[in-house]
Structure formats: structure tokens, C-alpha cells
Coordinates of C-alpha atoms in Angstrom, one line a residue:
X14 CA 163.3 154.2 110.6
X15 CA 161.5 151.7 113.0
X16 CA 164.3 151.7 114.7
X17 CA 164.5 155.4 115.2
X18 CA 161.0 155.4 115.8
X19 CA 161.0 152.9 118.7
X20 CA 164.1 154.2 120.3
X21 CA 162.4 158.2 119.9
X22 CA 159.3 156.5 121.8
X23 CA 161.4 154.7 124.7
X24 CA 162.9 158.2 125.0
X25 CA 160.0 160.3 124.9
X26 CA 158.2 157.8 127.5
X27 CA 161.2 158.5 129.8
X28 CA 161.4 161.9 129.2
X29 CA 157.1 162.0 130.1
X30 CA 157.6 159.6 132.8
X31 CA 159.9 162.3 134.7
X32 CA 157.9 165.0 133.9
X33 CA 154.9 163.1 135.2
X34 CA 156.8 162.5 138.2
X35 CA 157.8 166.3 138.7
X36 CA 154.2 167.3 138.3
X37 CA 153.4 164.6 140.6
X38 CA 156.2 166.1 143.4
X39 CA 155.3 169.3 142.8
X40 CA 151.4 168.8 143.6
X41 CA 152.6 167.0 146.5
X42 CA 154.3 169.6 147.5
X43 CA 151.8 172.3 147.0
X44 CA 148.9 169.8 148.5
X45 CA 151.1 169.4 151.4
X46 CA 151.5 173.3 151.9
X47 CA 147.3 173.6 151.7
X48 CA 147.0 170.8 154.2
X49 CA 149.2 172.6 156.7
X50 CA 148.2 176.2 156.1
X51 CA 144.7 174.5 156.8
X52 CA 145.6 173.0 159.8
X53 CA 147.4 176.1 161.1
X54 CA 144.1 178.2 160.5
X55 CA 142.1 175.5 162.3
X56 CA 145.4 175.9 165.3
X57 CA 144.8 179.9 165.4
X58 CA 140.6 180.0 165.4
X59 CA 141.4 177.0 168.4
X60 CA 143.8 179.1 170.2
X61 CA 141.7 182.4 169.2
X62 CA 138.8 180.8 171.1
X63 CA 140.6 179.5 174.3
X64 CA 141.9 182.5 174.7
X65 CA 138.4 184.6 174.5
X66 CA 137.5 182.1 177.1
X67 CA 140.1 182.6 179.3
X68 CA 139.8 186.3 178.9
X69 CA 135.8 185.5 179.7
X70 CA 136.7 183.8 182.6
X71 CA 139.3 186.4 184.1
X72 CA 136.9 188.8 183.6
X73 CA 133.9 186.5 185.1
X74 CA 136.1 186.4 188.4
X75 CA 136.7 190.3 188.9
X76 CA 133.2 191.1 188.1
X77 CA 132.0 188.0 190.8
X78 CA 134.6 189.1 193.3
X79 CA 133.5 192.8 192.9
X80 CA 129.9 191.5 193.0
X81 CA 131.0 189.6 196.8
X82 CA 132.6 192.8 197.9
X83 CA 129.2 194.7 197.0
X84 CA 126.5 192.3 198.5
X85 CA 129.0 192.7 201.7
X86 CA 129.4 196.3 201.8
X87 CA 125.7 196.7 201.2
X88 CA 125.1 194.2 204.3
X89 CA 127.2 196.5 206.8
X90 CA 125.8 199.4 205.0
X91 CA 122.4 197.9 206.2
X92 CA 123.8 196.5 209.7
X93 CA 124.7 200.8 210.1
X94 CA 121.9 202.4 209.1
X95 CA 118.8 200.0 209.2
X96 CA 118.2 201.1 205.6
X97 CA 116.0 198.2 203.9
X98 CA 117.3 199.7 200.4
X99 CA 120.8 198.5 201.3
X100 CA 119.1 194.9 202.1
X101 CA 117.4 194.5 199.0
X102 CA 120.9 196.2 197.1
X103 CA 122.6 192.8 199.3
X104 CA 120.0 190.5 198.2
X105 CA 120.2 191.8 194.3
X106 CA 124.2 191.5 194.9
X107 CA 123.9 188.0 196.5
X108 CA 121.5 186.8 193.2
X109 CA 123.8 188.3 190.9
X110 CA 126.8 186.6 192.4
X111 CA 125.2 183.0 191.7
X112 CA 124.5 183.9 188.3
X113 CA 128.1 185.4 187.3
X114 CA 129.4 181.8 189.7
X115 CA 126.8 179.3 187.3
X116 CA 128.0 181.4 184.0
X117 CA 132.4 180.7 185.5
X118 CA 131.3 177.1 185.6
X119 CA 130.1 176.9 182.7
X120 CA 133.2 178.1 181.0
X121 CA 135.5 175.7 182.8
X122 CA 133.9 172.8 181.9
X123 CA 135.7 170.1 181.4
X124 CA 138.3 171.6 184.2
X125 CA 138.0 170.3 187.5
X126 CA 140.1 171.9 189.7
X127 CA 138.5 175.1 188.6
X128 CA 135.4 174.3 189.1
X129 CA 136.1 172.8 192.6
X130 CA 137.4 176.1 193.4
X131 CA 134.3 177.6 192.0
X132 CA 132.5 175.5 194.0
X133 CA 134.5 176.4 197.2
X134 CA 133.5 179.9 196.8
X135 CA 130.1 179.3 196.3
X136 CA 130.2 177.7 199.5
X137 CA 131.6 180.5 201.4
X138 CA 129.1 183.0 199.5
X139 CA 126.4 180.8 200.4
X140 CA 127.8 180.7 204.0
X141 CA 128.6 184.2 204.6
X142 CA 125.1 184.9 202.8
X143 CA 123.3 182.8 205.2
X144 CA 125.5 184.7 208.0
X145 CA 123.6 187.8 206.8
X146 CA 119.9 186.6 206.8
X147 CA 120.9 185.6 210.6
X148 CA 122.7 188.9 211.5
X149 CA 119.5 191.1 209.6
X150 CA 117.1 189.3 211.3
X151 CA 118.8 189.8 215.4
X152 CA 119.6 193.8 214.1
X153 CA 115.7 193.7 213.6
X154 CA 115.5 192.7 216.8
X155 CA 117.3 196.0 218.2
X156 CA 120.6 194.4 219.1
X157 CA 122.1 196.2 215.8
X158 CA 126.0 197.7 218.2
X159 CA 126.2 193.1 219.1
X160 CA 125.1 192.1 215.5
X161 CA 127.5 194.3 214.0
X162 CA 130.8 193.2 216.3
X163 CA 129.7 189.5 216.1
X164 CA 129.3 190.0 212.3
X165 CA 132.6 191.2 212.0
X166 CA 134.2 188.7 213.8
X167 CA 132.5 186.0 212.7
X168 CA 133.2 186.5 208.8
X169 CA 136.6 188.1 209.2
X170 CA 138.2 186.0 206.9
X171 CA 135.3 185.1 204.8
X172 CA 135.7 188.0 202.0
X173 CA 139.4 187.1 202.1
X174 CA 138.8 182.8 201.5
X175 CA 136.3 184.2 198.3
X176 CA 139.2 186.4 197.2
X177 CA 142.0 184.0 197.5
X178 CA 140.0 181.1 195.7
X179 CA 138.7 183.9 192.8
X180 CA 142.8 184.7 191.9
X181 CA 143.9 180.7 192.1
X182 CA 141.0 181.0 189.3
X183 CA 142.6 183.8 187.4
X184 CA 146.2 182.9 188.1
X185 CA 145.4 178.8 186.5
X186 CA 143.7 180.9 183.9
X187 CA 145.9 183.3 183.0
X188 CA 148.9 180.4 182.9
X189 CA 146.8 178.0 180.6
X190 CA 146.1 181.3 178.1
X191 CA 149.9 182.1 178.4
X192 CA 150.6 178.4 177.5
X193 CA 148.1 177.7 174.9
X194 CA 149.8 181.3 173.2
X195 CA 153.2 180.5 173.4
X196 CA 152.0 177.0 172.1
X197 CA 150.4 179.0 168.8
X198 CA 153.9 180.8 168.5
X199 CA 155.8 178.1 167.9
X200 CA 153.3 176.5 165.6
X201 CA 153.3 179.5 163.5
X202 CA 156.8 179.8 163.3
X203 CA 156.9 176.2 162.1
X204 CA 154.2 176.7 159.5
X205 CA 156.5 179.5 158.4
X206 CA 159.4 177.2 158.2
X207 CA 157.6 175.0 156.1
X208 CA 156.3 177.3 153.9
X209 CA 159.9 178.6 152.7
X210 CA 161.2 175.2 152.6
X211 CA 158.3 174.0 150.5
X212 CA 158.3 177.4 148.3
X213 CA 162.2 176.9 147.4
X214 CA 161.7 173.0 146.8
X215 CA 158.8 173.9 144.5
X216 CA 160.5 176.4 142.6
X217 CA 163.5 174.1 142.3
X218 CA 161.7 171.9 140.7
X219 CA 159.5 174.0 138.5
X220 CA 163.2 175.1 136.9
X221 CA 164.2 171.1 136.5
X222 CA 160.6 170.6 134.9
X223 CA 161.3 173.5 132.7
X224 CA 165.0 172.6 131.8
X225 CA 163.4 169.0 131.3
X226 CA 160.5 169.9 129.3
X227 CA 162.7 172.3 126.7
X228 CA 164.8 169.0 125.9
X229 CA 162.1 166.8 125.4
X230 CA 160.2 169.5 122.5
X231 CA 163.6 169.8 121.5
X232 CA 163.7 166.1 120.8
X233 CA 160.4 166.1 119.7
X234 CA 160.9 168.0 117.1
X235 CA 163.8 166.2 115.9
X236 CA 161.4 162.7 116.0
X237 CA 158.5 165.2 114.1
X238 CA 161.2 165.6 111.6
X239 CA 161.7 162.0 111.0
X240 CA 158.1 161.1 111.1
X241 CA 157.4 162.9 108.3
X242 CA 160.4 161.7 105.9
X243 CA 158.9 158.5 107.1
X244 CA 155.2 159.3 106.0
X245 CA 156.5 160.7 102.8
X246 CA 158.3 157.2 102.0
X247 CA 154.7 155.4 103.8
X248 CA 152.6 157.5 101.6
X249 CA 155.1 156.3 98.5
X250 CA 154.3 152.8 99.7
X251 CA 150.3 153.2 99.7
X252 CA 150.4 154.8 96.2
X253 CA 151.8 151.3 95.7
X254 CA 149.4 149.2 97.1
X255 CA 146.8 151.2 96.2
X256 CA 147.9 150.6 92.3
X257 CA 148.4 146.7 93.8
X258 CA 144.4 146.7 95.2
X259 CA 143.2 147.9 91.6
X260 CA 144.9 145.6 90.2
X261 CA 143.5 143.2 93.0
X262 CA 140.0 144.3 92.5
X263 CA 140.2 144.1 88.8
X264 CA 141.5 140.3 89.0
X265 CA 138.8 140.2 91.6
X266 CA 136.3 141.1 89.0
X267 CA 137.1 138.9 86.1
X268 CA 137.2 136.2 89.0
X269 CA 133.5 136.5 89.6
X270 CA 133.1 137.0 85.8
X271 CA 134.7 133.5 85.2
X272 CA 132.9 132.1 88.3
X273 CA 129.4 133.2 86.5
X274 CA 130.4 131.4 83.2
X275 CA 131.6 128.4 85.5
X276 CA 128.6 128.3 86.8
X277 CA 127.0 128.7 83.3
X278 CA 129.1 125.8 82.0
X279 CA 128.2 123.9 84.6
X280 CA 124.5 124.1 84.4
X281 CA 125.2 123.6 80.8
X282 CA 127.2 120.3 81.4
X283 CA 124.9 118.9 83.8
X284 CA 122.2 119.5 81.4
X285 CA 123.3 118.2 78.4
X286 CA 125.3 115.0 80.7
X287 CA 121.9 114.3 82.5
X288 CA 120.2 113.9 78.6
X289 CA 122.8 111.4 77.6
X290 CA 122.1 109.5 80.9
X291 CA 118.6 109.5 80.8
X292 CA 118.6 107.9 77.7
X293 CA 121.2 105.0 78.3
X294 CA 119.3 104.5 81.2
X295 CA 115.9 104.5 79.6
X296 CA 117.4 102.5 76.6
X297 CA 118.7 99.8 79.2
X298 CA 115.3 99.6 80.6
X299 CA 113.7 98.8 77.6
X300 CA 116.5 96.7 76.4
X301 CA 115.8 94.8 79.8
X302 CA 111.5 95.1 79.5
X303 CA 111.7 93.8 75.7
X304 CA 114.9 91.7 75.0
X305 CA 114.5 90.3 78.2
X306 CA 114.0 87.0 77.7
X307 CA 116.3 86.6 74.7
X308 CA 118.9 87.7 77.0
X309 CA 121.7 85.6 78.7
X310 CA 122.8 85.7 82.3
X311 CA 125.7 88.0 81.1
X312 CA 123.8 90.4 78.9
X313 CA 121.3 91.0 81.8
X314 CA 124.4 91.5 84.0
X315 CA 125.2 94.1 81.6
X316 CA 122.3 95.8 81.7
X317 CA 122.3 96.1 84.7
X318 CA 125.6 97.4 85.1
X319 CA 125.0 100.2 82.4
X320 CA 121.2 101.5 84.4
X321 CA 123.5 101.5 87.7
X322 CA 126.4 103.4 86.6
X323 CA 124.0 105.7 84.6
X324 CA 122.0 106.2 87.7
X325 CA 125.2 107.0 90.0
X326 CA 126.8 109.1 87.6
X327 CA 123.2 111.4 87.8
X328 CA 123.6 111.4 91.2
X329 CA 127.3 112.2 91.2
X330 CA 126.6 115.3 88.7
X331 CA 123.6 116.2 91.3
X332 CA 125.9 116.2 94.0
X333 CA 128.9 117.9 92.1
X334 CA 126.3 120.5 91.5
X335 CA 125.2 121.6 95.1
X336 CA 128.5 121.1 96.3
X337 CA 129.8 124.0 93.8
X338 CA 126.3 125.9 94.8
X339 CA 127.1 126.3 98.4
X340 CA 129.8 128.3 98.3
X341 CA 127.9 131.4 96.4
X342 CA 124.6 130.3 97.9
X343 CA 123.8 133.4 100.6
X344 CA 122.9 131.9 104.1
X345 CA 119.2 133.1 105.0
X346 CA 119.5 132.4 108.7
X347 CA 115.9 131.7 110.9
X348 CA 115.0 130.2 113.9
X349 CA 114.9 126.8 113.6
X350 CA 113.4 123.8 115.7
X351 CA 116.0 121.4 115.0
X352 CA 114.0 118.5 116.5
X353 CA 111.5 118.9 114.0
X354 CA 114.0 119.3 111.0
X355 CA 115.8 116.3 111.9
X356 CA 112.8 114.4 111.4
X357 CA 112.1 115.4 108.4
X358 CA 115.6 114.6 107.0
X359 CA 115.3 110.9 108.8
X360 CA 112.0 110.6 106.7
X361 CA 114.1 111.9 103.5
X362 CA 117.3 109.8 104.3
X363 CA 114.4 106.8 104.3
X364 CA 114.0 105.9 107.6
X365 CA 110.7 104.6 107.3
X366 CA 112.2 101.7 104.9
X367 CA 114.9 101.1 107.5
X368 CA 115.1 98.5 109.6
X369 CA 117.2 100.6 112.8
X370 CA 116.2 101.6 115.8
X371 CA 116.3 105.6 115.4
X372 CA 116.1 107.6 118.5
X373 CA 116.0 111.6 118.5
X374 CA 116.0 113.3 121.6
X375 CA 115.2 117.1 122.2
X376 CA 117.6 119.3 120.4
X377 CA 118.4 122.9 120.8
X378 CA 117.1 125.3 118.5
X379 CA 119.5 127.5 116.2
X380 CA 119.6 130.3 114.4
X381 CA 120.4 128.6 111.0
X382 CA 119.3 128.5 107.4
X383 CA 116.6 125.6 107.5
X384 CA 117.3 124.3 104.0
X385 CA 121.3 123.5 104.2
X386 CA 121.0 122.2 107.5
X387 CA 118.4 119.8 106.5
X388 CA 121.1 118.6 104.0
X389 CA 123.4 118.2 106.4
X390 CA 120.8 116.4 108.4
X391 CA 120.0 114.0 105.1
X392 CA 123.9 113.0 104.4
X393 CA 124.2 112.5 108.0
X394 CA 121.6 110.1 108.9
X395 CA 121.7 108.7 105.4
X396 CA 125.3 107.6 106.0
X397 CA 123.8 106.4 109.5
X398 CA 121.3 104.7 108.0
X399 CA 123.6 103.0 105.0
X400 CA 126.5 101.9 107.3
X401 CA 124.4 100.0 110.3
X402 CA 122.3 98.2 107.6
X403 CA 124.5 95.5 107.9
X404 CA 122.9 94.8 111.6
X405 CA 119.7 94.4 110.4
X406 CA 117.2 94.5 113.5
X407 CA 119.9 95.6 115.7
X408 CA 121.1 98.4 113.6
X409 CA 120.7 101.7 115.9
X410 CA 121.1 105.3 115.5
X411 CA 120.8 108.0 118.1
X412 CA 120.6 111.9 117.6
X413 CA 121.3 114.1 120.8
X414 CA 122.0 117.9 121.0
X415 CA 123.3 119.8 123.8
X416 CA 123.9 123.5 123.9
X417 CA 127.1 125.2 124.9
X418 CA 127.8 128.4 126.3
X419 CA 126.5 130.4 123.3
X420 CA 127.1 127.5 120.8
X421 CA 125.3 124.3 120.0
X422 CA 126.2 120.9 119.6
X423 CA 124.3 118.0 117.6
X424 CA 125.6 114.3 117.4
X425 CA 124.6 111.5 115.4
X426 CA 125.4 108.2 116.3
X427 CA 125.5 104.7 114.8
X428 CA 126.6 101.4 115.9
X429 CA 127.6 100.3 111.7
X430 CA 130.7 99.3 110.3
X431 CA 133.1 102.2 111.9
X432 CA 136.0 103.0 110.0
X433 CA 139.9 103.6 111.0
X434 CA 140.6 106.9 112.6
X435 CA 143.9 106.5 110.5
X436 CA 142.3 108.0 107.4
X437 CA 139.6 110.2 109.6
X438 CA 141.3 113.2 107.9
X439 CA 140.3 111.9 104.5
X440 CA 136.5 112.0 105.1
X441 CA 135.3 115.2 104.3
X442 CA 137.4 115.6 101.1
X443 CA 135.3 115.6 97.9
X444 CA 135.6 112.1 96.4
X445 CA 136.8 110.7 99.2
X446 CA 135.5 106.7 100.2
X447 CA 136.4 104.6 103.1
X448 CA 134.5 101.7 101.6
X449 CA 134.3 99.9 98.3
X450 CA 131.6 101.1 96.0
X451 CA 130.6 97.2 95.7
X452 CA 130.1 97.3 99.7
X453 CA 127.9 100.7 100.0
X454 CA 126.6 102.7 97.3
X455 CA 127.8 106.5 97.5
X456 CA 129.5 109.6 95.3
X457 CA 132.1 110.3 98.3
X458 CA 130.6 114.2 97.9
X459 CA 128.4 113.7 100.8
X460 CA 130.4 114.3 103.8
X461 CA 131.9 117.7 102.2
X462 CA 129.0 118.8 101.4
X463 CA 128.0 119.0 105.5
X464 CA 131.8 120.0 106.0
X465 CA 130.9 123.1 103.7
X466 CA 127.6 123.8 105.6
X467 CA 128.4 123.5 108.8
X468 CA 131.2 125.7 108.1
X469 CA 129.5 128.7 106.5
X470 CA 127.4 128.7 109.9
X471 CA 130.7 129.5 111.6
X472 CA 131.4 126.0 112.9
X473 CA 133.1 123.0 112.1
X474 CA 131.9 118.7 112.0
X475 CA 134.0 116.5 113.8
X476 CA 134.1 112.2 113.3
X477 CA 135.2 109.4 115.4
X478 CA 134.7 105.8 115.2
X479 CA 135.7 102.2 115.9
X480 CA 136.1 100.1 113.2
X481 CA 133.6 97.5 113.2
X482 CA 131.8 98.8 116.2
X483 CA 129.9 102.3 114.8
X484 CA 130.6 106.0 113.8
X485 CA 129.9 109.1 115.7
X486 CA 129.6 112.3 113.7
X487 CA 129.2 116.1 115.5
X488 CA 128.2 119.2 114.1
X489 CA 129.2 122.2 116.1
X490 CA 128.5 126.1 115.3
X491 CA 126.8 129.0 117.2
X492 CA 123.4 128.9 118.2
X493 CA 122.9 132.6 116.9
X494 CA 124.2 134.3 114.3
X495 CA 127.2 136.6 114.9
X496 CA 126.9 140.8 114.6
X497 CA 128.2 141.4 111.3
X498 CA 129.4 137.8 110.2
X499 CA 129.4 137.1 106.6
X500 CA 126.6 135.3 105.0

């Protein structure tokens, strides 16, 4: 059924992935058909616009060529008669015909030989204007019959230069507008092209889509199918388990039941074992206050050896005892200054009765619970303490701390006896001893117990050492506590 299920999946991926792709060509195709239905509407209102201009501009030339032939039929109207109406009709004319000549200028900007031809019939206007002032002015004088012949022959041509350069105007306008049209034609018929080309692709490919999409429900329902013959036999399965986690949580329960009267028994074995002790060691001490004397070298030996192995086998059941305690123990994390703490475990572990050198530099704070670290403070630096005894005044033992990214990291180091690496992994086992009993006093319960700490504050404690050159121990965890870790 995996199987099936995987290969249905590769399938139905392939099947989506061309789909995807269709949906993907097809919006191509239709954003391709809004881009250039766009861009021919931005086309047309361009060509819509030239040619109003143009058609502005033909009809600025009539108009300023009817305005030329007015101002100079006015001016031999006036040359005839002596009429000062017709003057001021040619002077209105002549004012008009500058304005209609600025307002064709302005609508060929950008086009020079129009306006240079603009500009050449300003020039004759101006000319043939000036020709009238002088011609008005000698007819005022009563030669009107000379003025009138000299007028005519002086300006024969001059109506006929303004006429000539007015339809070059209309003629490069008319041809640009004619141009600019036929330019818009083709354009269209392009867009139009297009359109159907792009309407047939895209309705091509909405029937492969289609065709494509009915096979892949079609498969789909045949992979629904499966999926639920394969939840029925899953649900089968969690009936199963579920019976499997009741079971679970009921062996779970009489666990913790058993785990209470463990700790019961144990309590009531450490009890009724530290009684026993008490009194062979109290028994030995009197032996020893009252027999003394009386007693030979062996007997006191004796003695001696019975209040020793009384008082290490307390100390053994005191250690068995929070060993077995941290593991149910709940964490109660604060923040701690470990400076401070790790003085108050050197005074614990006796440093004031030692004779090393003991340095402790600033350490990071944590977020910790004060009371187990302080233990694994005290079985550190009593270890430290016990194993660089035999250097007397040059015994030394440094603690440093550094911090880490979002963990810190606290080292205590000796220059003691060492031990061989080759049995390193051996160290934090309960009951585990490097060295005699006869050589340094200890319950080999120590060392676990700062294993166990350290890691129920989500860490770990790392050893290294040179035999007969000193021991460095390093306790490693984060400095705050995690979201949602376990206690």
C-alpha cells in the first residue's frame, strides 16, 4: 500500500505539475493578449492625436492663407478708394495673420522644416506688410494712380511666395498624416492577427487542461479508494496500539507504585542500617576511650578499622541515597551567581583546612537549581581538593567559566595525581574508583552524582587528565532554561 501510495503521489505531482504548467501558458497567453491590446490602444489615441494635429495644422494654413489674401485685398481696397475702414480691416488682417502663423508653429514643434517654412512666410507677410505702411503713407500724399502701379509691381509675386510656402506646409502635412494612418493599419491588422492566433492557442489548451484534468480526478478517485482501505487497516492498527498504550500506562502505573515503595524501602534501609552503624561506631569509640590502654597495637588497629568502615559505609548509604533522589527530585530552576555558589561549595568541600592554592575567577550566571549545582560544585572541588593533596603547598586548583553562544561552560582544574584517559569512560559510573581506597578515601558515587545533575540541566560533564600531572573536569549545559523542557 506504501507502495501504491508513493507511486499515486509521483503520479498525481506529474499530473499537477502539467496542469500547473497549462495554467501557467495559458495566463501567458492571455497576459500577453492584455499587454498588446494595451499597447494598440496607446498606438490608436497616438495616431488619433497626430492626426487631429495635422488636421489642426491644414486647417491653420487655409485659414492664414485666406487671412494674407484678406489683409491684401483690403490694402488695394484702401489704395482705390482712400477708405480708412479698409486700412484698419488690413491692419486687423495683418494681426490676425501673426497670431494664426505663432499658433502653426506651435503645432509643428519639434519639426523643423515646417517651421522654417513658417518662418519664410512670416517673412514675406512681414515684408509685403511693411510694403503697405510705405505704399498708405505716399497714397496719403495724393500720389494714390503711382502707389497703386508701383504696389502692384513691386509685390507681384509676393501673395504667390506665401501661397507656395503655405501648401509645402499642407502637402508635408497631409503626407506625414497619410503615413502615420497607413502605419495604424497595419498595426491593427497585426493586433488582429494576434488576437486569433492567441484565442485558438488558448482554447487549445483549455481542451488539453480539461482532457488532463478529467484523468487526473479520474485517478484520484481510484488513489481515494485505496486511501481509505488503507485507513480502515491504519485505524485497525491504532485500536492496537491504543490497547498496547493501556497496557503501557498501566505498567507505567505500577512502575511509579513500586518506585514509591522503593523509595520507602530505601528510607527504611537507610534508617534501620544507619542505627546499626551508629552503634558499632559509638561502641568502638568507647571500646577505644575505656579499654584503651589494656589494648594491644593490633586491637587498637582493629578498632580503628571497625569506626572507619562504619563511618564510610554511612557515608556510602548517604550517597546511595541522593544519588537515587535525583532522578525524582523536580528541578526548581533560579538565577544563580555561580561565583558566589562556588565559594560556598569550596568552603563546604574544606577548603579553608586545605593547603592549595584555590583560584576562582568570574563565572557566568545560569539559570539553574542552586541546591544540586552546589553539589556538583562540592564533589568537584572535593575531588580537587583530595587528589592535589599529595603536593602539599604546591597543590593548586583553578575554577574558570566562560559562556557560549546561549550555553555555559565551567572548568575545574587541578594539578593532583591525574589518572589514565584509558579508563576515563569508567568515571562517572556508580561505584566506580580509579584509585585504591587505601590511597584516597571515597564511595566512587561522587562523580555520578554531578553526571546526573548536570544532565537533568540539559548538559553533559566532560574529564581529561594526565596521569601524574592533574585533572581537568567541565560542566557544560545552557545558561537558561529551555521553553517547555522537562524538569
Amino acid at each position: 500500500m506504501d507502495r501504491l501510495n508513493r507511486h499515486g503521489r509521483r503520479r498525481t505531482h506529474h499530473h499537477r505539475a502539467w496542469l500547473l504548467a497549462g495554467i501557467g501558458i495559458g495566463v501567458a497567453i492571455v497576459a500577453l493578449l492584455a499587454f498588446e491590446a494595451w499597447r494598440q490602444h496607446l498606438r490608436a489615441e497616438a495616431t488619433q492625436a497626430f492626426v487631429a494635429q495635422t488636421t489642426g495644422v491644414l486647417h491653420d494654413t487655409l485659414a492664414l492663407q485666406a487671412t494674407a489674401a484678406a489683409m491684401e485685398a483690403h490694402h488695394r481696397g484702401y489704395l482705390l478708394t482712400g477708405d480708412p475702414a479698409l486700412r484698419a480691416e488690413r491692419e486687423s488682417a495683418w494681426r490676425e495673420a501673426l497670431r494664426e502663423s505663432d499658433s502653426l508653429r506651435r503645432k509643428l514643434a519639434g519639426d523643423r522644416a515646417q517651421i522654417a517654412r513658417v518662418d519664410d512666410v512670416r517673412d514675406a507677410l512681414r515684408a509685403r506688410h511693411a510694403l503697405m505702411i510705405e505704399t498708405s503713407r505716399q497714397a496719403a500724399l495724393g500720389e494714390a494712380d503711382l502707389v497703386r502701379r508701383s504696389f502692384q509691381v513691386r509685390g507681384a509675386d509676393a501673395y504667390a511666395r506665401v501661397r507656395a510656402e503655405l501648401g509645402a506646409v499642407r502637402s508635408a502635412a497631409a503626407q506625414r498624416r497619410q503615413q502615420r494612418v497607413a502605419s495604424a493599419q497595419r498595426s491593427a491588422e497585426r493586433f488582429v492577427d494576434l488576437l486569433v492566433f492567441g484565442t485558438a492557442a488558448a482554447l487549445v489548451l483549455v481542451l488539453v487542461m480539461t482532457w488532463e484534468l478529467a484523468r487526473l480526478l479520474r485517478r484520484n478517485d481510484r488513489i481515494r479508494a485505496a486511501l481509505e482501505e488503507d485507513v480502515r487497516k491504519r485505524r485497525a492498527v491504532e485500536n492496537e496500539v491504543r490497547a498496547l498504550n493501556e497496557k503501557l500506562t498501566s505498567n507505567a502505573e505500577a512502575l511509579e507504585s513500586s518506585n514509591r515503595e522503593l523509595e520507602a524501602f530505601s528510607y527504611t534501609i537507610s534508617h534501620d542500617l544507619r542505627a546499626p552503624l551508629r552503634h558499632i561506631d559509638g561502641y568502638a569509640k568507647m571500646l577505644r576511650e575505656d579499654a584503651g590502654p589494656a589494648l594491644s597495637d593490633d586491637m587498637r588497629r582493629y578498632v580503628e578499622v571497625i569506626s572507619d568502615g562504619a563511618r564510610r559505609m554511612g557515608t556510602l548509604i548517604d550517597d546511595l541515597l541522593a544519588f537515587s533522589r535525583l532522578g525524582r527530585k523536580p528541578i526548581e530552576r533560579t538565577h544563580v551567581d555561580m561565583t558566589a555558589l562556588a565559594r560556598q561549595a569550596l568552603y563546604e568541600a574544606g577548603g579553608a583546612n586545605s593547603n592549595a592554592r584555590v583560584r576562582i575567577d568570574p563565572l557566568p550566571p545560569a539559570d539553574a537549581d542552586p541546591a544540586l549545582l552546589r553539589q556538583a560544585w562540592v564533589n568537584l572541588l572535593s575531588n580537587a581538593l583530595k587528589y592535589s593533596a599529595p603536593r602539599g603547598a604546591d597543590a593548586r586548583v583553578e575554577i574558570e567559566g566562560e559562556t557560549d553562544g546561549d550555553r555555559v561552560r565551567y572548568t575545574v582544574r587541578d594539578n593532583g595525581v591525574g589518572f589514565d584517559m584509558r579508563y576515563a569512560d569508567k568515571l562517572f559510573g556508580v561505584f566506580q574508583r580509579l584509585h585504591a581506597n587505601d590511597e584516597f578515601e571515597g564511595t566512587g558515587v561522587g562523580l555520578a552524582i554531578v553526571q546526573r545533575i548536570v544532565a537533568r540541566h540539559g548538559g553533559r560533564v566532560t574529564a581529561n587528565a594526565t596521569l601524574g600531572e592533574g585533572a581537568v573536569f567541565t560542566m557544560e549545559f545552557p545558561a537558561h532554561a529551555l521553553e517547555g523542557a522537562a524538569a
